Structure formats: C-alpha cells, structure tokens
Amino acid sequence: MSKKTRVTIKTVAADAGVSVSAVSKVLRNAYGVSESLRENVQASIAKLGYRPNTAARAMRGKTYTIGVLVSDLANPFVPDLIYGIREAAEGAGYRIMIGVGRADRANELDLANSMLDQQMDGLVLIGPHMSADEIMRFGVQMPTTCVAYHADEATSFDTINADDVRGARLAVDHLIAAGHQRISMVTLDQFKSPENHVYYHREQGYRASMSAAGLDQYIDVHHLSDPIRRTNDWAHKYLQSSDLPTAVFCWSDLDAIQLMSAARQIGKDLPQELSIVGFDNSSVGELLQLGLTSVSQSALDLGNVAAETLVSRINGRTSAVHTLLKTELVARTSVMTMTPS
Amino acid sequence: MSKKTRVTIKTVAADAGVSVSAVSKVLRNAYGVSESLRENVQASIAKLGYRPNTAARAMRGKTYTIGVLVSDLANPFVPDLIYGIREAAEGAGYRIMIGVGRADRANELDLANSMLDQQMDGLVLIGPHMSADEIMRFGVQMPTTCVAYHADEATSFDTINADDVRGARLAVDHLIAAGHQRISMVTLDQFKSPENHVYYHREQGYRASMSAAGLDQYIDVHHLSDPIRRTNDWAHKYLQSSDLPTAVFCWSDLDAIQLMSAARQIGKDLPQELSIVGFDNSSVGELLQLGLTSVSQSALDLGNVAAETLVSRINGRTSAVHTLLKTELVARTSVMTMTPS
DNA sequence: CGTTCTACGTGTATCGTTATACAGATTGTT
DNA sequence: AACAATCTGTATAACGATACACGTAGAACG
C-alpha cells in the first residue's frame, strides 16, 4: 500500500513550475489561465498521470459522481436501465456509482444516506421502497430523481416512468381486440403505499380497459407475494384450476415467462389454450424466443431521461419534473385470435 | 440544496459542549474519553442525527467502502455474486459501491482508477478484462481481489474462482458416463490472454476429460464471439447441420438455455435428440424449469469468500491468496442416457 | 503621461475529519 | 509533602482540493 508515490495537485504544480491554484484552475476550466500555462500544466498532468482526488474534491466542490440506488438487481430490466443512466451521465461529465439495497425501507434509507455522506452530486432511485415523504426529505438535501416510482405531486424530487396505465391498457385492449373476454391479471402484493408502485398503475390500466369494454364481471386479479421464487409454484397450481380464463396479462415479463414455462411443462398448448401478455419487453424474453407479446418500455430511454433530468436539477432547476414515457405494444405469437363463435 | 442544515462534527461538539476532538474520539472509539463524556456525545449524535462525512473521512482515515467493479451486469450470475460480496462485507463493517464497466480494458482501467480516487479501502474485480500486469499495478496501490479471473502467479492481488477445470470435467464425465461419445463444447472467443478467463479453463477441463476417455477424435469446440446476441442465430444454424453430436457442453447456462430454446423451437425432441449441460446452475435456469443439468458454483459463496479475502488484505495481509471453490454437478433432465447399442 | 481596465497568476482560508502533541486535573508513591 | 504517573480533554496541523481576494503587468484611454 505504498502511498508515498501518490501524485497530488502539488506534485503537478511543482513539476509545471506554477502555483497550486493555477493547476486547479486548469482542472476546472476556470477563467484566468493563459493558453501556454494551460498547455504546460496539462503536459505535466499527462506526464505524471495525475488524477484529482475525488474525496478531497468533495469537500469544497463537486464529486462529478451520481449515485444510483437499486433494490432489486435480479430483475433483468435493471441492467438496461443502468446502462441508459450511465450513457447520459457520462455524456454530461458524470460517473455513476451503484448501491444495492435489500428491497426494504430501512436499508434503502441507510444506503441513500451513505451516498449523501459521500457527497455525491445527485441520486437516482430505481423503484425505491421508501415513502414519498422520506424521499422528499432527501430531495431537499440533494438532487434526486426516481425511476419506476410514481409520485406526481412530489415537489422536491423528479420522477421518470413509463406510462404504466396506458401500457397496461394497450396490453388488455390488444387481448380484447383479439376476441378475449375472460382476461385475468397477475401482479404483486401491494403492502404499503401502493399508489407509488408501477404494478399498481398497471392494475389500474387493466381495470380501466376491462370496464371500458364492459367486462367488469371478468375482472380477476392475482396478487403474488414473492416476486421471484413463488411464481413457479403458483403457476403450476393455477394452471390446474378448472375455470382458467382465456388470457392472462402479467405485470412483468418475468412472471409471464414463468407462466409460459409452467404451461408448456404440463403440456398446455400455447397460445391455443392460454394467451399471455407481459410487460417490459425484456431482453430475457427475446433471448428465449418464446414469442411473448409484451408492452415495451425502453429501459435505455428511461435511464437516459432520468440522468438528463437529474443533471438539469444539479445545474440548478428547482421545480419538479414528472415525466411519463411512451409505451408500445410488441405483438408476437403468445396471443391467440379468437374466432367469433 | 440547502446545505445550511447539514450537521457536522462541529455541530455535535457545540451541542454536547465539548471539543471537536472529543467527538472524533468517541466516533473512533479512541482512547482518552470518560464514560460520561462518551454518553453525552452519543446522546447529541442521536439527537441531531449526525452522520460522519465520508468524503472528509477519506482524506485522513479510511472510508469503510469497498468498490466492486463489474463489467457485464447482464449475466444473471453477477447479481448473486454481488449479494454474496455485500453480505460478507457488511459483516466486517464495510459497505460496497458498484461500478459498471463496458467490458473493455480502457474503460475498466478508468473505472478502477476512479475508485482509487475515491479512496476506497479495497477493490473487488469481477471477471475483469485487464491483463494480470495491469491488475498487479493496482494491487500495489490498494487491496485488490478478483473473482472469475485466474492468475495463480499474481503476487499483489488475490483471486477467487470456482474450480473451473474440475467443474467442466464433472460435466463432461457425466455425459460420458451416460454413454455419450460425440460431445461438443460451446464457449467464447478468446481474443487475448485466454489463460485468465474462466471459459478457457472450462475448455481445458473438457479436453482433459475427452482425452482421458479416449475420445480425442470427437473433440469439437465452437467459439462464439458475442456472448449474448449471437448465440440464438448461431444455435439455429448449428442445429440444422447434418452431423450434430449427441451432446453439447456449454460454458455457461446462458448459452445452454438459448440452445435449448432454439432446439425446441425448431421441433427437436430434447433430450432424446440432443443432451445439454450448462455451467453456473444459474437462477434463470431454474426459473424457466427447463430441467437443465448444470455445474453449480455457488455465487453467494464466491462472493463471501472474495469479500473475506479482501478484508483480510485490508487488515494487513501482504502475501497473495488464490482460492478455488468446489463445483458440483446438478443433474436434471437435459441429459439422455444412451442405451448401449 | 497618469489613470483605469483587463488578463493572468498567486496566496490563503476553508471544507469535515483524524491524529498528534500537549495542558490540567486527579491519583498514587515514597 | 513533593514528585511521578495516569487519565481526560483541548488545541492544532495536516489531508487534497477549491474559490475568493488580491497583486502585478501590460494595454487602452482621455
């Protein structure tokens, strides 16, 4: 751990034969340096391989670092989102640093605080489990943007979401247009402040479309508790039941894929016996070539917009922005068109 | 961004009616504080909700932060690994911070440097694309541990791996025991310094087992270039060829799953027409209920050991440690037992 | 030709924390 | 009673950068 050789701004200044302040000015592109001095200093920087110490920077200025708080890394949607955030962040001169939570409030709060302690310039929260009030308190202390979290009324932070209601309506309307009436929905358990969660909004969309088509009597929502592990067991049981609907709309591809797998496994003929639509149009879905019809929300776009929004707030915007991005139906082969009987 | 309300060590000192140094001593559990003063200060800390500024700490002491550098977030193996690292790190009082690379040398180098700049206490590299020499240079500057990267001879950093050679042998021997002879392997393109990559070691295992069984004539390795996107196309083409082997060993579940999907899609009868074994025993594989036989390397364990190893180095160990973890075959239904003809 | 600008550099206080040196109070030893 | 030893708390100098207030020199101006 030889620290003796660490190159600091002082080393550079000495090497270039100028003051520390001058080097700092060059680093920050500040006003008041001649072209020759700048070149001189930059040559020294390159020669010595100097890199400014972020920790020291953090004490007076900015860190040029954006914290990204993720609670569920296992969701295949998240990596794409992160790539999107990084892309836009780097374009604006920021790097990102990811913290992984445990999908519980306390832990997320702690992590977000720790990012505050590290003097990050801003924070992106992905599908946080905190309440809007808690996030509000954060937003006052540092620029904050949430993705996959609905809070239209929040003033101290921004939100970027896919238009989940409309996305769900696209999915359900697609099924209705294909002649389905008995359409069920699979979604997650909503323990607390459901209105913030994306799946709540998707359920609203489902209900709206069903009602609009006069299918209230067929509204049937299944709430799963464990997002990952339980779906398979549930699917097997569910598929055995005697009064299956003709179509199922799943809040996420992850569940839709498991439902499809389970159906195939017990010998169901898809999509003849059951039509399925997912949400996310995730890359895993495509990878598996299952032909899953899904609602596409571009994770890359969401990430891009989130980063841009955050940067604009870092740069001084104080009014909140709440953006909904367009969703789109990607029709594949998992939906069967009913012949009118 | 009202900074006015930020509680610092000064605020605490004032509130408790003691000096800043006294508070610092309490924070660090340093020698020279009376029980009463300690309690007094701790009360103030709790009352004010004070949290030490990590950035400021970084300038003199440690940050209690471990950087984790990931190049491919899309690989479903990575999240589990990260959870493992976090678990052990938190147990030792460290938090982790994740940086996402772009799977190219330059970008990774840059990221690792940026973690250095942030004065992190140590670094875990997951499947880095840098050369052992480059990592060696890092290891001199800060405690470094690599996961999924073989470099037995490295002195300035540690490596934690599954026993890839033995794991591959388990897989291939399993196929041989089931009566297969024409066994092919699917792996990745090895552009540079292959001996560091896990898939190179798995290929060595494959070759060793084939040779040991006198099946040299059937050795047949397919190198794919793009880990994610191309596999599907390749699989479709491959499955049409006239002289398919009876079994395929895939370097990773990700490819095995795609191969299975493609085979099903074109109507192949599995496992009768083709036996498939993967590697990783990834959760996605289980999720899809494909019955994929796979070699299990516990990502959680790997992460745990990696974090423990790193912490021990942070605490002063200077000699390098290179650990191989046990692999295990998880037999499911994707392998067909040949009846001797 | 003296005064005012402007451009360029430097000196220095400062951020929040840690670590060392030291001062004062208390206790112990002979 | 004098002196040493210990214990408790404070003052202060870093750490590596930034940002502000200046000083200086040459140019521009009337």
PDB file of C-alpha atoms in Angstrom, chain A residues 23-203:
ATOM      1  CA  VAL A  23      -3.340  23.862 -11.666  1.00  0.00           C
ATOM      2  CA  SER A  24      -6.732  23.876 -10.001  1.00  0.00           C
ATOM      3  CA  LYS A  25      -7.939  26.429 -12.488  1.00  0.00           C
ATOM      4  CA  VAL A  26      -6.815  24.293 -15.363  1.00  0.00           C
ATOM      5  CA  LEU A  27      -8.554  21.299 -13.877  1.00  0.00           C
ATOM      6  CA  ARG A  28     -11.810  23.155 -13.523  1.00  0.00           C
ATOM      7  CA  ASN A  29     -11.577  25.023 -16.812  1.00  0.00           C
ATOM      8  CA  ALA A  30     -11.846  28.151 -14.738  1.00  0.00           C
ATOM      9  CA  TYR A  31     -11.303  31.630 -16.027  1.00  0.00           C
ATOM     10  CA  GLY A  32      -7.897  33.260 -15.813  1.00  0.00           C
ATOM     11  CA  VAL A  33      -5.317  30.954 -17.355  1.00  0.00           C
ATOM     12  CA  SER A  34      -3.327  31.620 -20.476  1.00  0.00           C
ATOM     13  CA  GLU A  35      -3.171  29.105 -23.244  1.00  0.00           C
ATOM     14  CA  SER A  36       0.518  28.488 -22.653  1.00  0.00           C
ATOM     15  CA  LEU A  37       0.102  27.864 -18.947  1.00  0.00           C
ATOM     16  CA  ARG A  38      -2.793  25.536 -19.603  1.00  0.00           C
ATOM     17  CA  GLU A  39      -0.758  23.508 -22.055  1.00  0.00           C
ATOM     18  CA  ASN A  40       2.165  23.459 -19.725  1.00  0.00           C
ATOM     19  CA  VAL A  41       0.069  22.176 -16.856  1.00  0.00           C
ATOM     20  CA  GLN A  42      -1.715  19.656 -18.997  1.00  0.00           C
ATOM     21  CA  ALA A  43       1.588  18.279 -20.161  1.00  0.00           C
ATOM     22  CA  SER A  44       2.643  17.773 -16.556  1.00  0.00           C
ATOM     23  CA  ILE A  45      -0.664  16.127 -15.727  1.00  0.00           C
ATOM     24  CA  ALA A  46      -0.243  13.709 -18.593  1.00  0.00           C
ATOM     25  CA  LYS A  47       3.391  13.096 -17.772  1.00  0.00           C
ATOM     26  CA  LEU A  48       2.765  12.339 -14.119  1.00  0.00           C
ATOM     27  CA  GLY A  49      -0.506  10.534 -14.690  1.00  0.00           C
ATOM     28  CA  TYR A  50      -2.204  12.779 -12.201  1.00  0.00           C
ATOM     29  CA  ARG A  51      -5.822  12.166 -11.244  1.00  0.00           C
ATOM     30  CA  PRO A  52      -7.655  14.528  -8.913  1.00  0.00           C
ATOM     31  CA  ASN A  53      -8.621  13.009  -5.581  1.00  0.00           C
ATOM     32  CA  THR A  54     -12.388  12.782  -5.559  1.00  0.00           C
ATOM     33  CA  ALA A  55     -12.588  12.684  -1.799  1.00  0.00           C
ATOM     34  CA  ALA A  56     -10.709  15.943  -1.476  1.00  0.00           C
ATOM     35  CA  ARG A  57     -12.765  17.487  -4.224  1.00  0.00           C
ATOM     36  CA  ALA A  58     -15.907  16.540  -2.421  1.00  0.00           C
ATOM     37  CA  MET A  59     -15.076  18.811   0.453  1.00  0.00           C
ATOM     38  CA  ARG A  60     -15.175  22.026  -1.452  1.00  0.00           C
ATOM     39  CA  GLY A  61     -16.668  21.437  -4.838  1.00  0.00           C
ATOM     40  CA  LYS A  62     -18.446  18.632  -6.566  1.00  0.00           C
ATOM     41  CA  THR A  63     -17.597  14.982  -6.999  1.00  0.00           C
ATOM     42  CA  TYR A  64     -18.956  14.566 -10.502  1.00  0.00           C
ATOM     43  CA  THR A  65     -20.469  11.361  -9.267  1.00  0.00           C
ATOM     44  CA  ILE A  66     -24.099  10.307  -9.377  1.00  0.00           C
ATOM     45  CA  GLY A  67     -25.324   7.626  -7.020  1.00  0.00           C
ATOM     46  CA  VAL A  68     -27.741   5.021  -8.317  1.00  0.00           C
ATOM     47  CA  LEU A  69     -29.724   3.128  -5.744  1.00  0.00           C
ATOM     48  CA  VAL A  70     -31.069  -0.233  -6.861  1.00  0.00           C
ATOM     49  CA  SER A  71     -33.145  -2.502  -4.718  1.00  0.00           C
ATOM     50  CA  ASP A  72     -33.586  -5.491  -6.967  1.00  0.00           C
ATOM     51  CA  LEU A  73     -30.611  -6.375  -9.101  1.00  0.00           C
ATOM     52  CA  ALA A  74     -32.161  -9.660 -10.139  1.00  0.00           C
ATOM     53  CA  ASN A  75     -34.794  -8.001 -12.299  1.00  0.00           C
ATOM     54  CA  PRO A  76     -33.382  -8.168 -15.820  1.00  0.00           C
ATOM     55  CA  PHE A  77     -34.905  -4.797 -16.539  1.00  0.00           C
ATOM     56  CA  VAL A  78     -32.460  -3.082 -14.211  1.00  0.00           C
ATOM     57  CA  PRO A  79     -29.188  -3.610 -16.082  1.00  0.00           C
ATOM     58  CA  ASP A  80     -30.573  -1.953 -19.201  1.00  0.00           C
ATOM     59  CA  LEU A  81     -31.827   0.921 -17.113  1.00  0.00           C
ATOM     60  CA  ILE A  82     -28.411   1.365 -15.574  1.00  0.00           C
ATOM     61  CA  TYR A  83     -26.742   1.340 -18.958  1.00  0.00           C
ATOM     62  CA  GLY A  84     -29.119   4.090 -20.003  1.00  0.00           C
ATOM     63  CA  ILE A  85     -28.353   6.164 -16.959  1.00  0.00           C
ATOM     64  CA  ARG A  86     -24.648   5.733 -17.400  1.00  0.00           C
ATOM     65  CA  GLU A  87     -24.755   6.718 -21.030  1.00  0.00           C
ATOM     66  CA  ALA A  88     -26.428  10.051 -20.391  1.00  0.00           C
ATOM     67  CA  ALA A  89     -24.483  10.704 -17.209  1.00  0.00           C
ATOM     68  CA  GLU A  90     -21.146  10.204 -18.895  1.00  0.00           C
ATOM     69  CA  GLY A  91     -22.246  12.459 -21.681  1.00  0.00           C
ATOM     70  CA  ALA A  92     -22.698  15.202 -19.111  1.00  0.00           C
ATOM     71  CA  GLY A  93     -19.371  14.514 -17.453  1.00  0.00           C
ATOM     72  CA  TYR A  94     -20.577  12.453 -14.524  1.00  0.00           C
ATOM     73  CA  ARG A  95     -19.722   8.959 -13.485  1.00  0.00           C
ATOM     74  CA  ILE A  96     -22.171   6.693 -11.724  1.00  0.00           C
ATOM     75  CA  MET A  97     -21.757   4.596  -8.631  1.00  0.00           C
ATOM     76  CA  ILE A  98     -24.286   1.916  -7.791  1.00  0.00           C
ATOM     77  CA  GLY A  99     -25.533   0.934  -4.384  1.00  0.00           C
ATOM     78  CA  VAL A 100     -27.550  -2.249  -3.988  1.00  0.00           C
ATOM     79  CA  GLY A 101     -30.321  -2.335  -1.448  1.00  0.00           C
ATOM     80  CA  ARG A 102     -32.254  -5.129   0.078  1.00  0.00           C
ATOM     81  CA  ALA A 103     -35.698  -4.069  -1.004  1.00  0.00           C
ATOM     82  CA  ASP A 104     -36.562  -2.840   2.433  1.00  0.00           C
ATOM     83  CA  ARG A 105     -37.143   0.692   3.575  1.00  0.00           C
ATOM     84  CA  ALA A 106     -34.589   0.907   6.346  1.00  0.00           C
ATOM     85  CA  ASN A 107     -31.779  -0.479   4.290  1.00  0.00           C
ATOM     86  CA  GLU A 108     -32.517   1.807   1.379  1.00  0.00           C
ATOM     87  CA  LEU A 109     -32.672   4.795   3.637  1.00  0.00           C
ATOM     88  CA  ASP A 110     -29.323   3.871   5.042  1.00  0.00           C
ATOM     89  CA  LEU A 111     -27.773   3.463   1.636  1.00  0.00           C
ATOM     90  CA  ALA A 112     -29.157   6.722   0.372  1.00  0.00           C
ATOM     91  CA  ASN A 113     -27.769   8.418   3.441  1.00  0.00           C
ATOM     92  CA  SER A 114     -24.414   6.877   2.851  1.00  0.00           C
ATOM     93  CA  MET A 115     -24.455   8.325  -0.636  1.00  0.00           C
ATOM     94  CA  LEU A 116     -25.202  11.673   0.875  1.00  0.00           C
ATOM     95  CA  ASP A 117     -22.218  11.201   3.167  1.00  0.00           C
ATOM     96  CA  GLN A 118     -20.061  10.603   0.177  1.00  0.00           C
ATOM     97  CA  GLN A 119     -21.081  13.960  -1.188  1.00  0.00           C
ATOM     98  CA  MET A 120     -22.428  12.621  -4.413  1.00  0.00           C
ATOM     99  CA  ASP A 121     -23.817  15.293  -6.664  1.00  0.00           C
ATOM    100  CA  GLY A 122     -27.141  13.599  -7.207  1.00  0.00           C
ATOM    101  CA  LEU A 123     -29.143  10.461  -6.670  1.00  0.00           C
ATOM    102  CA  VAL A 124     -31.185   8.189  -8.921  1.00  0.00           C
ATOM    103  CA  LEU A 125     -33.511   5.831  -7.105  1.00  0.00           C
ATOM    104  CA  ILE A 126     -34.766   2.825  -9.014  1.00  0.00           C
ATOM    105  CA  GLY A 127     -38.101   1.552  -7.800  1.00  0.00           C
ATOM    106  CA  PRO A 128     -37.479   2.601  -4.202  1.00  0.00           C
ATOM    107  CA  HIS A 129     -39.487   1.170  -1.328  1.00  0.00           C
ATOM    108  CA  MET A 130     -39.445   4.358   0.663  1.00  0.00           C
ATOM    109  CA  SER A 131     -42.423   6.581   1.090  1.00  0.00           C
ATOM    110  CA  ALA A 132     -42.755   9.760  -0.898  1.00  0.00           C
ATOM    111  CA  ASP A 133     -42.278  11.745   2.290  1.00  0.00           C
ATOM    112  CA  GLU A 134     -38.995  10.101   3.024  1.00  0.00           C
ATOM    113  CA  ILE A 135     -37.766  10.741  -0.476  1.00  0.00           C
ATOM    114  CA  MET A 136     -38.959  14.311  -0.211  1.00  0.00           C
ATOM    115  CA  ARG A 137     -36.639  14.794   2.716  1.00  0.00           C
ATOM    116  CA  PHE A 138     -33.801  13.545   0.589  1.00  0.00           C
ATOM    117  CA  GLY A 139     -34.708  15.730  -2.276  1.00  0.00           C
ATOM    118  CA  VAL A 140     -34.236  18.756  -0.085  1.00  0.00           C
ATOM    119  CA  GLN A 141     -30.707  17.734   0.708  1.00  0.00           C
ATOM    120  CA  MET A 142     -29.533  16.633  -2.721  1.00  0.00           C
ATOM    121  CA  PRO A 143     -30.829  16.468  -6.286  1.00  0.00           C
ATOM    122  CA  THR A 144     -32.925  13.315  -6.547  1.00  0.00           C
ATOM    123  CA  THR A 145     -34.692  11.555  -9.392  1.00  0.00           C
ATOM    124  CA  CYS A 146     -36.777   8.391  -9.151  1.00  0.00           C
ATOM    125  CA  VAL A 147     -37.357   5.846 -11.872  1.00  0.00           C
ATOM    126  CA  ALA A 148     -40.204   3.367 -11.719  1.00  0.00           C
ATOM    127  CA  TYR A 149     -41.819   5.227  -8.861  1.00  0.00           C
ATOM    128  CA  HIS A 150     -44.943   7.299  -9.215  1.00  0.00           C
ATOM    129  CA  ALA A 151     -45.267  10.492  -7.188  1.00  0.00           C
ATOM    130  CA  ASP A 152     -46.807  13.175  -9.359  1.00  0.00           C
ATOM    131  CA  GLU A 153     -47.287  15.553  -6.512  1.00  0.00           C
ATOM    132  CA  ALA A 154     -43.736  15.447  -5.186  1.00  0.00           C
ATOM    133  CA  THR A 155     -42.028  18.808  -5.299  1.00  0.00           C
ATOM    134  CA  SER A 156     -38.507  18.179  -4.099  1.00  0.00           C
ATOM    135  CA  PHE A 157     -37.668  15.335  -6.461  1.00  0.00           C
ATOM    136  CA  ASP A 158     -38.395  14.232 -10.002  1.00  0.00           C
ATOM    137  CA  THR A 159     -39.925  11.049 -11.334  1.00  0.00           C
ATOM    138  CA  ILE A 160     -39.457   9.294 -14.641  1.00  0.00           C
ATOM    139  CA  ASN A 161     -41.789   6.477 -15.542  1.00  0.00           C
ATOM    140  CA  ALA A 162     -43.173   4.582 -18.404  1.00  0.00           C
ATOM    141  CA  ASP A 163     -46.832   5.358 -18.863  1.00  0.00           C
ATOM    142  CA  ASP A 164     -47.851   2.267 -16.955  1.00  0.00           C
ATOM    143  CA  VAL A 165     -51.576   2.853 -17.098  1.00  0.00           C
ATOM    144  CA  ARG A 166     -51.560   3.323 -20.807  1.00  0.00           C
ATOM    145  CA  GLY A 167     -49.167   0.436 -21.290  1.00  0.00           C
ATOM    146  CA  ALA A 168     -51.480  -1.888 -19.432  1.00  0.00           C
ATOM    147  CA  ARG A 169     -54.409  -0.634 -21.467  1.00  0.00           C
ATOM    148  CA  LEU A 170     -52.532  -1.372 -24.667  1.00  0.00           C
ATOM    149  CA  ALA A 171     -51.968  -4.908 -23.495  1.00  0.00           C
ATOM    150  CA  VAL A 172     -55.519  -5.546 -22.374  1.00  0.00           C
ATOM    151  CA  ASP A 173     -57.064  -3.804 -25.371  1.00  0.00           C
ATOM    152  CA  HIS A 174     -54.925  -5.969 -27.584  1.00  0.00           C
ATOM    153  CA  LEU A 175     -56.371  -9.049 -25.939  1.00  0.00           C
ATOM    154  CA  ILE A 176     -59.878  -7.696 -26.157  1.00  0.00           C
ATOM    155  CA  ALA A 177     -59.394  -6.887 -29.828  1.00  0.00           C
ATOM    156  CA  ALA A 178     -58.300 -10.477 -30.338  1.00  0.00           C
ATOM    157  CA  GLY A 179     -61.673 -11.533 -29.017  1.00  0.00           C
ATOM    158  CA  HIS A 180     -60.823 -12.347 -25.414  1.00  0.00           C
ATOM    159  CA  GLN A 181     -63.218 -11.612 -22.605  1.00  0.00           C
ATOM    160  CA  ARG A 182     -62.085 -13.680 -19.685  1.00  0.00           C
ATOM    161  CA  ILE A 183     -58.808 -11.892 -19.057  1.00  0.00           C
ATOM    162  CA  SER A 184     -57.076 -12.211 -15.714  1.00  0.00           C
ATOM    163  CA  MET A 185     -54.142 -10.277 -14.359  1.00  0.00           C
ATOM    164  CA  VAL A 186     -51.112 -11.409 -12.378  1.00  0.00           C
ATOM    165  CA  THR A 187     -49.390  -8.794 -10.259  1.00  0.00           C
ATOM    166  CA  LEU A 188     -47.631  -8.288  -6.963  1.00  0.00           C
ATOM    167  CA  ASP A 189     -48.840  -7.898  -3.451  1.00  0.00           C
ATOM    168  CA  GLN A 190     -49.287  -4.293  -2.502  1.00  0.00           C
ATOM    169  CA  PHE A 191     -48.411  -3.960   1.107  1.00  0.00           C
ATOM    170  CA  LYS A 192     -47.781  -0.276   1.510  1.00  0.00           C
ATOM    171  CA  SER A 193     -48.476   2.989  -0.302  1.00  0.00           C
ATOM    172  CA  PRO A 194     -49.486   1.109  -3.449  1.00  0.00           C
ATOM    173  CA  GLU A 195     -50.054   4.256  -5.490  1.00  0.00           C
ATOM    174  CA  ASN A 196     -46.291   4.686  -5.805  1.00  0.00           C
ATOM    175  CA  HIS A 197     -45.680   1.306  -7.358  1.00  0.00           C
ATOM    176  CA  VAL A 198     -45.664   0.658 -11.058  1.00  0.00           C
ATOM    177  CA  TYR A 199     -47.696  -2.502 -10.745  1.00  0.00           C
ATOM    178  CA  TYR A 200     -50.485  -0.639  -9.059  1.00  0.00           C
ATOM    179  CA  HIS A 201     -50.720   1.621 -12.080  1.00  0.00           C
ATOM    180  CA  ARG A 202     -50.677  -1.342 -14.402  1.00  0.00           C
ATOM    181  CA  GLU A 203     -53.531  -2.850 -12.479  1.00  0.00           C
TER     182      GLU A 203
END
